[in-house]
XYZ file of C-alpha atoms in Angstrom:
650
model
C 121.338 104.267 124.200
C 118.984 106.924 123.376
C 115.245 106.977 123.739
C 113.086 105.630 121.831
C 111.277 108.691 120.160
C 107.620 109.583 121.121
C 104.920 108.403 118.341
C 102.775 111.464 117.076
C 99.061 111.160 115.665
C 99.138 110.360 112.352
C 103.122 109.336 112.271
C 102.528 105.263 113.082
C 100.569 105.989 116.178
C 98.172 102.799 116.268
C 94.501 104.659 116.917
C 92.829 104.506 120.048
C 90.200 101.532 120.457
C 86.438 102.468 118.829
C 83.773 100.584 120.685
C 84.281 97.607 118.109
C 87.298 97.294 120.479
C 88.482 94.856 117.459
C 91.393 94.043 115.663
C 89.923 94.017 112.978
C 90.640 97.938 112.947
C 93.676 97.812 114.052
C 94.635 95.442 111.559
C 93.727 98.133 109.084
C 90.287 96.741 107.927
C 87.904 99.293 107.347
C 84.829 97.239 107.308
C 85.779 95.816 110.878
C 82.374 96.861 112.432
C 80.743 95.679 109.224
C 81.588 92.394 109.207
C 81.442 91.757 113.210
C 77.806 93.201 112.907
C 77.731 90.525 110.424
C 78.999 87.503 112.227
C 76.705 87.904 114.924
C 74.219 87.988 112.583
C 75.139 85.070 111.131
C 75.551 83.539 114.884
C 71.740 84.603 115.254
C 70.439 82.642 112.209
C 72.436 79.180 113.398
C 71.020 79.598 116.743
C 67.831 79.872 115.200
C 68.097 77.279 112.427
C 69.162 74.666 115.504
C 66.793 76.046 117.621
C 64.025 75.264 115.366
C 65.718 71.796 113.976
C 65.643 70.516 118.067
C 62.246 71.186 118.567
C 60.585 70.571 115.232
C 62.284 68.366 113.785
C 64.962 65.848 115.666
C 62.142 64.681 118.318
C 64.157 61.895 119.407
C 67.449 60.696 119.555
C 69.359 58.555 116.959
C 70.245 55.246 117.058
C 74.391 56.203 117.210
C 76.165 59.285 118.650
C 72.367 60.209 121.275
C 72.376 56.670 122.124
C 74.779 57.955 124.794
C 72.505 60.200 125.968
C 69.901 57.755 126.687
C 71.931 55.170 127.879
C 74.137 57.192 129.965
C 74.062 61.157 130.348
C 70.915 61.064 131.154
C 71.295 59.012 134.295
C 74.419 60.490 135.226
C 72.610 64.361 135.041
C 69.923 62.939 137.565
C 72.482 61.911 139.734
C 73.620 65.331 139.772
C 70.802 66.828 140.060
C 70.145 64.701 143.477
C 74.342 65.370 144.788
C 75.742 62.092 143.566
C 78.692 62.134 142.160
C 80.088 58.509 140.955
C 83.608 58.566 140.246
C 83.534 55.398 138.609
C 81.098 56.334 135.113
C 83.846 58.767 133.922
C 86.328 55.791 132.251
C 85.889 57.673 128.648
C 84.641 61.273 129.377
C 85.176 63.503 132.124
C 82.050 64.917 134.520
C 81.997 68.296 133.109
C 79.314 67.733 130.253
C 77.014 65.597 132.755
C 77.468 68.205 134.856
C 76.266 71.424 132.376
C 73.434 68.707 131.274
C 72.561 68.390 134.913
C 72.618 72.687 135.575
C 70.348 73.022 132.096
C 68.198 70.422 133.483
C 67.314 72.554 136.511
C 65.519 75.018 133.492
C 64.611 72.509 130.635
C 62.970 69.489 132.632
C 62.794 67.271 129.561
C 66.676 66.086 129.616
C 66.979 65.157 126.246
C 65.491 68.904 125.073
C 68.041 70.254 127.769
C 70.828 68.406 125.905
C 69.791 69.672 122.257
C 69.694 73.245 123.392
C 73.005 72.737 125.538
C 74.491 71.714 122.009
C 73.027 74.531 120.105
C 74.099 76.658 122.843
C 77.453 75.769 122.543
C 77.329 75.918 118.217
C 76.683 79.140 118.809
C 79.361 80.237 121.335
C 82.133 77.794 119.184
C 81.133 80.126 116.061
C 81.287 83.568 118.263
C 84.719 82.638 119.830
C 86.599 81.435 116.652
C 85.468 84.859 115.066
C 87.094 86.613 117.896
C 89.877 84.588 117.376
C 90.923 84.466 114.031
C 90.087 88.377 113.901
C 93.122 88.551 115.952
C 95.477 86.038 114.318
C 94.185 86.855 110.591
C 91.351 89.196 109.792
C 87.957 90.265 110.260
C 87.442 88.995 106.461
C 89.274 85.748 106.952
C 87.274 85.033 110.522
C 83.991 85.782 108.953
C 84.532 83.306 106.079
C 85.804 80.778 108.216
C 82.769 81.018 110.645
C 80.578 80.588 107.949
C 82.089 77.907 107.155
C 82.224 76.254 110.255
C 78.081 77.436 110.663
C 77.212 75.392 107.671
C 79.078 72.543 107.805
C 76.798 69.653 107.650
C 78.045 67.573 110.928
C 78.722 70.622 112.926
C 75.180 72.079 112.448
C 73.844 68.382 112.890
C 75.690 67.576 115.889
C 74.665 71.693 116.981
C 70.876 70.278 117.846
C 71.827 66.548 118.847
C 71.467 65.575 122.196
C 75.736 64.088 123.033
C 78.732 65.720 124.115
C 80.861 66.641 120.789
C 79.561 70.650 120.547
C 79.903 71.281 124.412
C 83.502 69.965 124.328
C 84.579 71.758 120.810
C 82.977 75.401 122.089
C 85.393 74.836 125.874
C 87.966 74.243 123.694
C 87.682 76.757 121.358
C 87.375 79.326 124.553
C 90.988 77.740 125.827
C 92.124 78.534 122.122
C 90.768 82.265 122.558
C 91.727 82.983 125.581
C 95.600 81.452 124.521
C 95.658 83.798 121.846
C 94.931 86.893 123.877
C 97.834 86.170 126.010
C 100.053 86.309 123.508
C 98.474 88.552 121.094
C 99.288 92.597 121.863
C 96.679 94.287 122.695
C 94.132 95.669 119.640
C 94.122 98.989 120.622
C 97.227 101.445 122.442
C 96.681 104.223 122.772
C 100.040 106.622 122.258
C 101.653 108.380 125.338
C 100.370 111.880 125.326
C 102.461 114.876 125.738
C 105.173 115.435 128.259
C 104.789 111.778 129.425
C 107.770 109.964 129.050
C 107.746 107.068 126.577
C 108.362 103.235 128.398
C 111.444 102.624 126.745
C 112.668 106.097 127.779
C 113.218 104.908 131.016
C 114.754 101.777 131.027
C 111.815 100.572 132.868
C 108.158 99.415 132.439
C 105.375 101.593 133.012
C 102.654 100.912 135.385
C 100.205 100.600 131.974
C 103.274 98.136 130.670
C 103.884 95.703 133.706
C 99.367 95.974 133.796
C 98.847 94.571 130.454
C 102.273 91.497 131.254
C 99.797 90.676 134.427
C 96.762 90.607 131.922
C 98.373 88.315 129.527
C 99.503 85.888 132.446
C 96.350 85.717 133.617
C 94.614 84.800 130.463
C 97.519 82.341 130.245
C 96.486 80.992 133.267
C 92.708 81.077 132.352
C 92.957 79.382 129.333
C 94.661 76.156 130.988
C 91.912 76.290 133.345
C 89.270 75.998 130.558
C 91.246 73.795 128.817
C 91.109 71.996 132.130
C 87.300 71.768 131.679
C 87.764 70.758 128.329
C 89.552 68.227 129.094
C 87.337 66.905 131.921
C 84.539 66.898 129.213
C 86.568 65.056 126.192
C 89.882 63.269 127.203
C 91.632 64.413 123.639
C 91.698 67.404 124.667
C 94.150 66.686 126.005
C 95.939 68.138 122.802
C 95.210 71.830 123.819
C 98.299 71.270 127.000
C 100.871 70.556 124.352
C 99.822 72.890 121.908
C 99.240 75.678 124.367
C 102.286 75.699 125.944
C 103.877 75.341 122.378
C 101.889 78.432 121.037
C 103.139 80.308 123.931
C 106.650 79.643 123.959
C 106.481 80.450 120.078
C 104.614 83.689 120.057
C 104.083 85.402 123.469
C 106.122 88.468 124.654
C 110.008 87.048 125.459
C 109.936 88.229 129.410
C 106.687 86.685 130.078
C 106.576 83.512 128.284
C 108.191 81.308 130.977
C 105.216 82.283 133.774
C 102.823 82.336 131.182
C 103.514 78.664 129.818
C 104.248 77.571 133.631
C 101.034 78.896 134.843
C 99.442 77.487 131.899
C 100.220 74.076 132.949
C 99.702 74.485 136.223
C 96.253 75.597 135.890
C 95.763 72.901 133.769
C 97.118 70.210 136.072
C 95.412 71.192 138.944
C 91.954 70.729 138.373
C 92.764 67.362 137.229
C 94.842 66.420 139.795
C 92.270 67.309 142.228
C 89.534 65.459 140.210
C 92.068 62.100 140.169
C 92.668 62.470 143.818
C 88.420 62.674 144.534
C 88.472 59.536 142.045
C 91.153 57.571 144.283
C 89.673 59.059 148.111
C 86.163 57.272 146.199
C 87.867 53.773 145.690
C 88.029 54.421 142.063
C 91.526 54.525 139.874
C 91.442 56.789 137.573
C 92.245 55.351 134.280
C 91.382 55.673 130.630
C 89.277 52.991 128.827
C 90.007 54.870 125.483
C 92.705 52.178 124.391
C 90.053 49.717 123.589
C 89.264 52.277 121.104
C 92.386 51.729 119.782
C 92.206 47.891 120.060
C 88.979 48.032 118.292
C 90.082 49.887 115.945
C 93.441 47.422 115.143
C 91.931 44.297 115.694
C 88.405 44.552 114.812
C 87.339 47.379 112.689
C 90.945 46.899 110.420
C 89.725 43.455 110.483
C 86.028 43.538 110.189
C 85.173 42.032 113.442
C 82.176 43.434 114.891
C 82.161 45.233 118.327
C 80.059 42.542 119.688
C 82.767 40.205 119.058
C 85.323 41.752 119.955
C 83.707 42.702 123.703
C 82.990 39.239 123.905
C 86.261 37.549 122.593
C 89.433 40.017 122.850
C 88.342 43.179 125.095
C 88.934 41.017 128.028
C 92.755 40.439 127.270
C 93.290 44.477 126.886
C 93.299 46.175 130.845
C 96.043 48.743 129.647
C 97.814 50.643 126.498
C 100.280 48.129 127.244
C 98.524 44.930 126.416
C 97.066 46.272 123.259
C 100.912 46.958 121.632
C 101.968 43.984 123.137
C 99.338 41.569 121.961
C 100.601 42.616 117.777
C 102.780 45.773 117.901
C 103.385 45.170 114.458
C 99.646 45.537 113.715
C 99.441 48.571 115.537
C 102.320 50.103 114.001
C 101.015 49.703 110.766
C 97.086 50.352 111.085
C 98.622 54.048 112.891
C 100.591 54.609 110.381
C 97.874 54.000 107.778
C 95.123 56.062 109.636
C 97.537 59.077 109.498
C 97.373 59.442 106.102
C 93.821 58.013 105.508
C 91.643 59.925 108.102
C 92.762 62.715 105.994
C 90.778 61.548 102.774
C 88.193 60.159 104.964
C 88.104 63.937 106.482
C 88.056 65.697 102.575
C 85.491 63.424 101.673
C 83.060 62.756 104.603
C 83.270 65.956 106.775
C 84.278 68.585 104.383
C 83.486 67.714 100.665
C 86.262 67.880 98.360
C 86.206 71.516 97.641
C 86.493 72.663 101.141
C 89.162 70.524 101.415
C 91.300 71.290 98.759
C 90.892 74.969 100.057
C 91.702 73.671 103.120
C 95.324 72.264 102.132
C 96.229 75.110 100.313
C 95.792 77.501 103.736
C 97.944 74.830 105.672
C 100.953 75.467 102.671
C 100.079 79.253 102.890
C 99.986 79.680 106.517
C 103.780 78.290 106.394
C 105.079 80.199 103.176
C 102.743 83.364 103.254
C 103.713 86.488 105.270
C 100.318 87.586 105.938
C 99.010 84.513 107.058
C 101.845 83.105 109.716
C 99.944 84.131 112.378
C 97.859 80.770 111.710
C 100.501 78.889 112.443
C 99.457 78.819 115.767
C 96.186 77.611 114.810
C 97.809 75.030 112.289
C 100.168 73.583 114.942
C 96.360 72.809 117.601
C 94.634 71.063 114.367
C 97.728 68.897 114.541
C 97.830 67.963 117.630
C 93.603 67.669 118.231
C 94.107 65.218 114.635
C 97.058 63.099 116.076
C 94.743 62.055 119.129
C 91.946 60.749 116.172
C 94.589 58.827 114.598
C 94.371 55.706 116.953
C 90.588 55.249 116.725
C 88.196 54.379 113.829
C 87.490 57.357 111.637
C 84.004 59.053 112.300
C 82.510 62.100 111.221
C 81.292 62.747 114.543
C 84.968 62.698 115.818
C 86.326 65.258 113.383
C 83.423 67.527 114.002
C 86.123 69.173 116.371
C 88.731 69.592 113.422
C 85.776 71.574 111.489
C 87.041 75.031 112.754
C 90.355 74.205 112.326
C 90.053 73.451 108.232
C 87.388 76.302 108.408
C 90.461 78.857 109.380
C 92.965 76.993 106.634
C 90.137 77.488 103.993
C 89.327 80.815 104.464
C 92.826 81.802 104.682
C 93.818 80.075 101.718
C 91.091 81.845 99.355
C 91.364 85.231 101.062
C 95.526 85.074 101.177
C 96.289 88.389 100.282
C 99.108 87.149 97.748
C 96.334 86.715 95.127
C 94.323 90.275 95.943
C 94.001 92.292 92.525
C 95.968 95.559 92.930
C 93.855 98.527 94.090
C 90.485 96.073 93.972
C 88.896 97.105 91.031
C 88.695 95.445 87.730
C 87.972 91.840 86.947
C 89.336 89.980 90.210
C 87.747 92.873 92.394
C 84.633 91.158 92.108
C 85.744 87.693 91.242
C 87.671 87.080 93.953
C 84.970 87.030 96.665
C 82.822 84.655 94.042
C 85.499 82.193 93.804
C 85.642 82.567 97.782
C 81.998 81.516 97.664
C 81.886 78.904 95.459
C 83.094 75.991 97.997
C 80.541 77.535 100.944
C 78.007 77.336 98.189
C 78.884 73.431 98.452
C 79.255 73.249 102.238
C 75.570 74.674 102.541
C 73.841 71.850 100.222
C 75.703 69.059 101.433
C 74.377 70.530 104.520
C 71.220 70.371 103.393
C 71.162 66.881 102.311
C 72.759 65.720 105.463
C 70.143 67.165 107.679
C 67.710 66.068 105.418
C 69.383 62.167 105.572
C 69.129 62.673 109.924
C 65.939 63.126 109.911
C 64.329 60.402 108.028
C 66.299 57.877 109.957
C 65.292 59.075 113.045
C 63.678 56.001 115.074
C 60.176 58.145 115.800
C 58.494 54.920 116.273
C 60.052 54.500 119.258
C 57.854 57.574 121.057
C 54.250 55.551 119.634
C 55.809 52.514 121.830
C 56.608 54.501 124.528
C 52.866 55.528 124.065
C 51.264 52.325 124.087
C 53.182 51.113 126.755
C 53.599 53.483 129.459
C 49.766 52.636 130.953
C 51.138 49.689 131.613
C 53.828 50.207 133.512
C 54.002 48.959 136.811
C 56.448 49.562 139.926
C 59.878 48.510 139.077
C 59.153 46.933 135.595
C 62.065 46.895 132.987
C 62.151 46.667 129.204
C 65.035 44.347 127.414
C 65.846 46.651 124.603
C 69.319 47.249 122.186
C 68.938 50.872 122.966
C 67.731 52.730 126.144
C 65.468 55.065 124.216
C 62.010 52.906 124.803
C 63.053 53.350 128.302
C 63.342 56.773 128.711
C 60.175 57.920 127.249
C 58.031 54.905 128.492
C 59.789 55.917 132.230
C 61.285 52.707 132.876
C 64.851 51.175 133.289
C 66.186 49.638 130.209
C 68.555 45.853 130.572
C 70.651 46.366 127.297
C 69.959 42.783 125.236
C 72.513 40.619 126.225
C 74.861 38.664 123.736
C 73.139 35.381 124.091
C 71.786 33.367 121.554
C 68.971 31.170 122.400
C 65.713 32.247 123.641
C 66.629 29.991 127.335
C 69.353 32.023 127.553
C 67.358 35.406 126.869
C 64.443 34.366 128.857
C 66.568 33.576 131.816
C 68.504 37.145 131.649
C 64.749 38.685 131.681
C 64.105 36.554 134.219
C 67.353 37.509 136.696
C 66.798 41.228 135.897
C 63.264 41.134 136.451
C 61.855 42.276 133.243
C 58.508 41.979 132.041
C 58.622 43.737 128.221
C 60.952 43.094 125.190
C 61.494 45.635 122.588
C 63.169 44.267 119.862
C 63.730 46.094 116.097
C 65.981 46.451 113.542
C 68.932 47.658 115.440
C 68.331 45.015 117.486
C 67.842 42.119 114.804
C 71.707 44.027 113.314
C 73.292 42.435 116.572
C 71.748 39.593 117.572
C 70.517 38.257 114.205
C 70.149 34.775 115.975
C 66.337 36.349 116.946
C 65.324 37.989 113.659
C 62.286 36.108 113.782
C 61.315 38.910 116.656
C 60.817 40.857 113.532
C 57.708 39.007 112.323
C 54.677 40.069 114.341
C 53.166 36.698 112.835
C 55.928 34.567 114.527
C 54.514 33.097 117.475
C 56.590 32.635 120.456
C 55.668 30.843 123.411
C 55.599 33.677 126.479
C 55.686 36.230 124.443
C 52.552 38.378 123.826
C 52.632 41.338 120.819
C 51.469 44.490 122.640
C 53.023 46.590 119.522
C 53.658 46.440 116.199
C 54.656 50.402 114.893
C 53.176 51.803 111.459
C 56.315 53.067 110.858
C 59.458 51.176 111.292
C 60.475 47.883 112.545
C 59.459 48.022 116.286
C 58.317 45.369 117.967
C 56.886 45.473 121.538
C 56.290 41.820 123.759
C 55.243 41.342 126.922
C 57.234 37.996 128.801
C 54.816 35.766 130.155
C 55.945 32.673 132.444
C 56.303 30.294 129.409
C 59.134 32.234 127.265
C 62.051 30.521 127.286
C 60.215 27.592 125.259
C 61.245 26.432 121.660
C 58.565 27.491 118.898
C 56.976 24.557 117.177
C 57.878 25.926 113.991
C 61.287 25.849 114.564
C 61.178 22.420 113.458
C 59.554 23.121 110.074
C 62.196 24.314 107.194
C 59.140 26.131 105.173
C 57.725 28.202 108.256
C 60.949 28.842 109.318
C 61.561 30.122 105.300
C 58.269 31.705 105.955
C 58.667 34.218 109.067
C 62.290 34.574 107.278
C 61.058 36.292 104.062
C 58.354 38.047 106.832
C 61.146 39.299 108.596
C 63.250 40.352 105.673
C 59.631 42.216 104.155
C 59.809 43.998 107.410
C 62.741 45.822 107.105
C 62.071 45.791 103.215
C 58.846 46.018 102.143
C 60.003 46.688 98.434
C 62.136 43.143 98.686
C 60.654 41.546 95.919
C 62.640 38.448 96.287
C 61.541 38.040 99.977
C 58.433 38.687 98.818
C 58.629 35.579 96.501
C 60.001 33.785 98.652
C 56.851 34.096 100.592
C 54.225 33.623 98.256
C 56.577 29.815 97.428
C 56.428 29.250 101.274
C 52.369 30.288 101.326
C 52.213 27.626 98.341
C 53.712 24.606 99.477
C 51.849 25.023 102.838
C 48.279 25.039 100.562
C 47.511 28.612 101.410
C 46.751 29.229 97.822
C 44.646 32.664 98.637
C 47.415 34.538 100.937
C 49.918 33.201 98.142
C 47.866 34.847 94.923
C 48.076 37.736 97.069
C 51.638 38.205 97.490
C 52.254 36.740 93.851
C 49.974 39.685 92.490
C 51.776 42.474 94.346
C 55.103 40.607 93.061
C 54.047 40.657 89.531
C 52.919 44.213 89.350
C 56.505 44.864 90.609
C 58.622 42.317 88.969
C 56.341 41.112 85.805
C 59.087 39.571 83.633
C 60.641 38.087 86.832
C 60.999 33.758 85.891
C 60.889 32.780 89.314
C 57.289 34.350 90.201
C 56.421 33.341 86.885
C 57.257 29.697 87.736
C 55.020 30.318 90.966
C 52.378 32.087 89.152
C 52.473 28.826 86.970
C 52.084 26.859 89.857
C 49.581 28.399 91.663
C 47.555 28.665 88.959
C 47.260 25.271 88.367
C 46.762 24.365 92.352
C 44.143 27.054 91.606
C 42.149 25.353 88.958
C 42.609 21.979 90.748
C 40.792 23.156 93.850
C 37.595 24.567 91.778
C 37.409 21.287 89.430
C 35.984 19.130 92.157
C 32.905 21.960 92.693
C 32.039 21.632 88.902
């Protein structure tokens, strides 16, 4: 066998590395340092952008995905912070993010700021590290399009300032993904033998340089399963990346390496896990998942629509394993999996891409299996599978698929920058067309993003922080606020007793009473659950024990403090047209533009002789609704009550 012959500069030597160090060059892109200048540039402006949305403009959490935070993270980052570690809060996610929370708490003392900056943070990193990698499985072109549109996807920029775990958890797992790539991908720059040394092949034996860069790869083999590890410990479907990773390997890495590399992939996966089950079972705690009530939830009350309420109260109890929930209807499982496998996919186009994106999107997945130039994302194609399979049990949620994002990102950009449809030599017509059509569906990406960000931010419970306000001079040692939500709780600086499911006010007076609280916040979310209170609603709706301490401008909230007499039935209870009354109050509460609730109350106001309160509400209701019959029957009415009440003075 003769020796391989010596490469010569400028005879299919690959050039020595530049200080972009990048594939992108080697890959033959001449704009390589062009475009990385311009990803980090465009890493700078999200930073920014979330920056500025965390501290400007998301000053408190939402009412979903940060309720987490309030009701959870944030006590498990304080426990931390003081060396407690308690084995038994991790049924659903793993310590890690608690853990980062608790380290950025150390230099942000305002947790929930800590968490938003965490998140952006991470956005940031997530954007940076799928750059790197796709440079090295595509292009520098196809990496910066597909960062872009990752950056201005509406949930990942929303959830890249919100206080939960979903941005820590996609950047680890993007930097298992990066650091799986490397070792399988050859390195982006050799550098040719020079003269008189003999060539690696020549010898029938690997060079020192040669058996160096095997080592490097096994040891970013080995890395990555230890950050997907971490990954794992922060989101449990992450689980995906062990599977995929040891796939990718055996598919692309070097053939004398890729039995050590997958091995010590796993290993280093296994072991931190391992050691944080055996710390769970030395604590008294079995380490178990609670994510298959997810998946019960999903079958037997979301398919069904049964609220969550209901279903904690009435089937969670029968589900202690995977094994109950396919036992209790396999057939019903069967079938609601094999229906979310095809519909979280529309649900996906529609709710977390837009339609465009999407369609992009499937083209790159049949590209990146038919195309030459763009197999190298198979890899990538094969981890969006697996990540998607683990949403496929549980209910469909934007906030879920936020760690897909990259994934249909890389698919998209490949699809519209596939060099199969390049015009020869670049110029003419598609020379310039092509990159417009490639901007067409970011151009829709960035204004659904604006809308959505728009959308989080008027929802944003704000009157929560004028409670907090009013009640925090109040406060006294060891006092506790019944609330839906821990939010009150946080700012006020008190511990919150979530609202139990109970539906009498005994019932709630005596849990306030066990738990020693002495304030009830109750709003809309609240009056969503346990609609058997809505009256709570109506600051006019008197209550025995309870005392309104605040009502907010904006907003539903409503603050009480629980005096020794709650627990006793309203008078008014007994009366069908004040109970009709603080009804239509409530409803006007939530509503104020509810004209029929507004009606309603002017009729109640009428038939209890309150013939001034009633014009009132009749008058707003007629500049509204003027042609409406029924507040022109009441008009009618009152009018007549009206005239009947001045006659005697006459």
């Amino acid at each position: 066998m003769s020796p391989t012959p010596r490469a010569h500069p400028g005879r299919g030597a690959q050039p020595p590395r530049g200080r972009a160090g990048g594939p992108a060059e080697v890959n033959g892109d001449p704009g390589g340092r062009r475009l990385m200048r311009a990803a980090w540039a465009l890493a700078a402006a999200l930073g920014a952008a979330l920056v500025w949305m965390a501290l400007g403009r998301h000053p408190v959490g939402d009412y979903f995905a940060e309720s987490d935070f309030y009701g959870a993270y944030a006590d498990g980052a304080r426990l931390l912070q003081h060396g407690h570690l308690d084995a038994s809060r991790y049924a659903v996610i793993g310590p890690v993010y608690e853990a980062l929370l608790a380290l950025a708490g150390f230099l942000v003392t305002d947790l929930f700021r800590a968490a938003q900056l965490l998140s952006a943070l991470a956005a940031v990193a997530c954007v940076l590290l799928w750059h790197r990698l796709l440079r090295r499985v595509a292009d520098g072109r196809v990496a910066l399009l597909a960062v872009a549109f990752v950056a201005l996807n509406p949930h990942f920029f929303h959830y890249g300032y919100a206080a939960c775990t979903d941005l820590p958890a996609v950047a680890l797992q993007a930097a298992a993904l990066c650091l799986l790539v490397r070792s399988w991908a050859p390195g982006p720059g050799a550098v040719a033998p020079s003269a008189g040394e003999p060539h690696p092949r020549a010898s029938g034996s690997p060079t020192r340089e040669a058996r160096a860069e095997a080592s490097t790869h096994i040891v970013l083999a080995a890395c990555a399963g230890l950050v997907a590890a971490l990954a794992f410990l922060t989101r449990y479907n992450a689980v995906y990346l062990l599977p995929a990773g040891i796939a990718a390997i055996a598919w692309r890495a070097a053939p004398g390496r890729r039995a050590r590399s997958a091995l010590l992939f796993a290993v280093c996966f296994l072991a931190p896990v391992a050691a944080w089950t055996a710390f769970c079972l030395a604590n008294g705690v079995r380490f178990q998942f609670q994510l298959h009530h997810d998946v019960a939830a999903e079958v037997f009350a979301h398919a069904r629509n049964v609220s969550w309420d209901d279903y904690a109260a009435t089937l969670q109890p029968r589900f202690r394993t995977p094994w109950d929930v396919l036992a209790y209807d396999p057939v019903a499982v069967a079938a609601r999996l094999a229906w979310n496998t095809f519909d979280h996919l529309r649900l996906d186009a529609r709710d977390v891409l837009g339609w465009v994106p999407a369609a992009c999107a499937a083209a790159g997945v049949l590209l990146s299996w038919t195309d030459p130039a763009l197999r190298r994302l198979r890899p990538v194609t094969l981890a969006g599978a697996c990540l998607y399979l683990t949403l496929v049990p549980v209910f469909h949620s934007a906030r879920y698929s936020v760690a897909l994002v990259p994934f249909y990102a890389a698919l998209a950009a490949g699809a519209l920058l596939a060099p199969r449809f390049a015009p020869r030599g670049g110029r003419g017509v598609g020379g310039w067309l092509r990159p417009l059509v490639a901007l067409l569906p970011l151009a829709f990406t960035a204004a659904a993003c604006v809308r959505t960000q728009a959308a989080v931010t008027a929802s944003l419970p704000v009157e929560i922080l004028e409670v907090a306000r009013t009640l925090r001079p109040e406060i006294r040692a060891g006092d506790r606020v019944v609330a839906r939500k821990a939010h009150l709780g946080y700012y006020a600086g008190l511990r919150t007793e979530m609202f139990p499911a109970v539906t009498t006010l005994p019932e709630l007076a005596a849990f306030a009473r066990a738990r020693g609280a002495r304030w009830l916040y109750f709003s809309f979310t609240e009056s969503q659950s346990r609609f058997d209170f809505w009256y709570l609603l109506d600051s006019t709706a008197t209550v025995p024990g309870l005392t309104l301490r605040a009502a907010t401008r904006r907003g539903t909230g409503r603050l009480y403090f629980i005096g020794p007499e709650f627990g006793a039935l309203p008078a008014w209870f007994a009366s069908d047209t004040l109970r009709a009354l603080h009804h239509a109050r409530t409803a006007l509460a939530v509503d104020s533009t509810d004209v029929r609730a507004r009606i309603r109350v002017a009729d109640a106001l009428l038939a209890m002789g309150e013939l001034r309160q009633a014009r009132a509400e009749l008058d707003l209701v007629l500049s509204l609704a003027p042609a409406d019959a029924d507040a022109r029957r009441i008009d009618a009415d009152l009018a007549a009550r009206e005239l009947a009440a001045v006659a005697p003075h006459r």
